[in-house]
């Protein structure tokens, strides 16, 4: 039986979606603006389109997990993001959950 490419792509994106939230939270322990965040994620093998990243950043901020501020840098206004105290707590909790799931999947796979 051959692999259905559309089904694979759908399942791959579903698998990846939750991982991206954890990766973004982890990267924002250090303050960054969107472009440098994308670069950092890509450098570690998690490339993300702007159309995915910016809505995610807005959602995480609206959930109280990120703080942001507009600043001018190199004559351009940039929005810098960093974890809020709630984001730090959420990252710790999700990291523990991720490690448990990962250990279980390693056994199963």
Short mmCIF file of N, CA and C in Angstrom, two decimals, residues 39-97:
data_model
loop_
_atom_site.label_atom_id
_atom_site.label_comp_id
_atom_site.label_asym_id
_atom_site.label_seq_id
_atom_site.Cartn_x
_atom_site.Cartn_y
_atom_site.Cartn_z
N UNK A 39 14.60 32.90 12.62
CA UNK A 39 15.98 32.46 12.36
C UNK A 39 16.43 31.44 13.40
N UNK A 40 16.16 31.71 14.66
CA UNK A 40 16.58 30.81 15.74
C UNK A 40 15.91 29.45 15.59
N UNK A 41 14.61 29.45 15.30
CA UNK A 41 13.90 28.19 15.11
C UNK A 41 14.45 27.42 13.91
N UNK A 42 14.67 28.13 12.81
CA UNK A 42 15.20 27.49 11.59
C UNK A 42 16.59 26.92 11.83
N UNK A 43 17.42 27.63 12.60
CA UNK A 43 18.78 27.16 12.90
C UNK A 43 18.75 25.83 13.65
N UNK A 44 17.65 25.60 14.40
CA UNK A 44 17.51 24.35 15.14
C UNK A 44 16.63 23.34 14.40
N UNK A 45 16.33 23.63 13.12
CA UNK A 45 15.62 22.67 12.30
C UNK A 45 14.11 22.81 12.26
N UNK A 46 13.57 23.89 12.83
CA UNK A 46 12.12 24.10 12.83
C UNK A 46 11.78 25.35 12.03
N UNK A 47 11.71 25.20 10.73
CA UNK A 47 11.36 26.34 9.90
C UNK A 47 9.86 26.60 10.02
N UNK A 48 9.50 27.88 10.01
CA UNK A 48 8.12 28.26 10.18
C UNK A 48 7.83 29.47 9.29
N UNK A 49 6.72 29.43 8.60
CA UNK A 49 6.31 30.55 7.76
C UNK A 49 5.83 31.70 8.64
N UNK A 50 6.00 32.92 8.12
CA UNK A 50 5.49 34.09 8.85
C UNK A 50 3.99 33.97 9.08
N UNK A 51 3.28 33.40 8.13
CA UNK A 51 1.82 33.26 8.25
C UNK A 51 1.42 32.30 9.37
N UNK A 52 2.35 31.52 9.85
CA UNK A 52 2.12 30.64 11.00
C UNK A 52 2.62 31.31 12.27
N UNK A 53 3.79 31.92 12.20
CA UNK A 53 4.43 32.47 13.39
C UNK A 53 3.67 33.64 14.00
N UNK A 54 3.33 34.64 13.20
CA UNK A 54 2.76 35.86 13.78
C UNK A 54 1.38 35.64 14.40
N UNK A 55 0.49 34.86 13.79
CA UNK A 55 -0.76 34.56 14.50
C UNK A 55 -0.52 33.78 15.80
N UNK A 56 0.47 32.89 15.80
CA UNK A 56 0.80 32.15 17.01
C UNK A 56 1.29 33.09 18.10
N UNK A 57 2.17 34.03 17.73
CA UNK A 57 2.65 35.01 18.72
C UNK A 57 1.51 35.84 19.28
N UNK A 58 0.59 36.28 18.44
CA UNK A 58 -0.55 37.07 18.91
C UNK A 58 -1.43 36.25 19.85
N UNK A 59 -1.64 34.98 19.49
CA UNK A 59 -2.47 34.11 20.35
C UNK A 59 -1.81 33.88 21.70
N UNK A 60 -0.51 33.58 21.70
CA UNK A 60 0.20 33.35 22.96
C UNK A 60 0.19 34.61 23.83
N UNK A 61 0.30 35.77 23.20
CA UNK A 61 0.25 37.02 23.97
C UNK A 61 -1.15 37.23 24.54
N UNK A 62 -2.19 36.97 23.74
CA UNK A 62 -3.57 37.16 24.23
C UNK A 62 -3.89 36.17 25.36
N UNK A 63 -3.18 35.05 25.40
CA UNK A 63 -3.36 34.06 26.48
C UNK A 63 -2.54 34.42 27.72
N UNK A 64 -1.80 35.51 27.65
CA UNK A 64 -1.02 35.97 28.80
C UNK A 64 0.33 35.29 28.95
N UNK A 65 0.78 34.58 27.91
CA UNK A 65 2.04 33.83 28.01
C UNK A 65 3.24 34.63 27.52
N UNK A 66 2.99 35.70 26.77
CA UNK A 66 4.07 36.54 26.25
C UNK A 66 3.80 37.99 26.58
N UNK A 67 4.87 38.75 26.72
CA UNK A 67 4.81 40.21 26.77
C UNK A 67 5.48 40.71 25.50
N UNK A 68 4.99 41.83 24.98
CA UNK A 68 5.62 42.39 23.80
C UNK A 68 5.71 43.89 23.95
N UNK A 69 6.61 44.47 23.16
CA UNK A 69 6.76 45.92 23.16
C UNK A 69 7.35 46.35 21.83
N UNK A 70 6.83 47.46 21.31
CA UNK A 70 7.35 48.03 20.07
C UNK A 70 8.54 48.90 20.40
N UNK A 71 9.60 48.74 19.64
CA UNK A 71 10.80 49.58 19.79
C UNK A 71 11.36 49.88 18.42
N UNK A 72 12.05 50.99 18.33
CA UNK A 72 12.72 51.33 17.09
C UNK A 72 14.14 50.80 17.16
N UNK A 73 14.53 50.06 16.14
CA UNK A 73 15.88 49.52 16.06
C UNK A 73 16.31 49.60 14.60
N UNK A 74 17.48 50.13 14.37
CA UNK A 74 17.98 50.30 13.00
C UNK A 74 16.97 51.07 12.14
N UNK A 75 16.39 52.12 12.72
CA UNK A 75 15.42 53.01 12.06
C UNK A 75 14.14 52.31 11.63
N UNK A 76 13.84 51.15 12.23
CA UNK A 76 12.60 50.43 11.95
C UNK A 76 11.93 50.08 13.26
N UNK A 77 10.60 50.14 13.26
CA UNK A 77 9.86 49.71 14.46
C UNK A 77 9.75 48.19 14.42
N UNK A 78 10.11 47.57 15.54
CA UNK A 78 10.04 46.12 15.65
C UNK A 78 9.33 45.76 16.95
N UNK A 79 8.57 44.69 16.90
CA UNK A 79 7.87 44.22 18.10
C UNK A 79 8.69 43.09 18.72
N UNK A 80 9.12 43.32 19.94
CA UNK A 80 9.93 42.35 20.67
C UNK A 80 9.03 41.55 21.61
N UNK A 81 9.28 40.25 21.65
CA UNK A 81 8.50 39.33 22.48
C UNK A 81 9.40 38.65 23.49
N UNK A 82 8.84 38.37 24.66
CA UNK A 82 9.54 37.62 25.69
C UNK A 82 8.48 36.93 26.55
N UNK A 83 8.86 35.84 27.19
CA UNK A 83 7.91 35.14 28.07
C UNK A 83 7.47 36.05 29.21
N UNK A 84 6.19 35.98 29.52
CA UNK A 84 5.66 36.62 30.73
C UNK A 84 5.92 35.65 31.89
N UNK A 85 5.69 36.09 33.13
CA UNK A 85 5.80 35.12 34.24
C UNK A 85 4.90 33.90 34.04
N UNK A 86 3.69 34.12 33.51
CA UNK A 86 2.81 32.99 33.21
C UNK A 86 3.38 32.09 32.12
N UNK A 87 4.07 32.71 31.17
CA UNK A 87 4.70 31.94 30.10
C UNK A 87 5.84 31.08 30.61
N UNK A 88 6.59 31.61 31.57
CA UNK A 88 7.68 30.84 32.19
C UNK A 88 7.10 29.61 32.87
N UNK A 89 6.01 29.80 33.62
CA UNK A 89 5.37 28.68 34.32
C UNK A 89 4.80 27.67 33.33
N UNK A 90 4.17 28.18 32.24
CA UNK A 90 3.59 27.29 31.23
C UNK A 90 4.69 26.49 30.52
N UNK A 91 5.79 27.15 30.20
CA UNK A 91 6.90 26.45 29.55
C UNK A 91 7.42 25.32 30.43
N UNK A 92 7.56 25.57 31.72
CA UNK A 92 8.04 24.52 32.64
C UNK A 92 7.06 23.35 32.66
N UNK A 93 5.76 23.65 32.74
CA UNK A 93 4.75 22.59 32.80
C UNK A 93 4.71 21.80 31.50
N UNK A 94 4.72 22.50 30.36
CA UNK A 94 4.67 21.82 29.07
C UNK A 94 5.95 21.03 28.78
N UNK A 95 7.07 21.52 29.27
CA UNK A 95 8.33 20.79 29.09
C UNK A 95 8.27 19.45 29.82
N UNK A 96 7.74 19.46 31.03
CA UNK A 96 7.58 18.21 31.77
C UNK A 96 6.66 17.24 31.06
N UNK A 97 5.55 17.78 30.54
CA UNK A 97 4.60 16.95 29.79
C UNK A 97 5.25 16.38 28.53
#
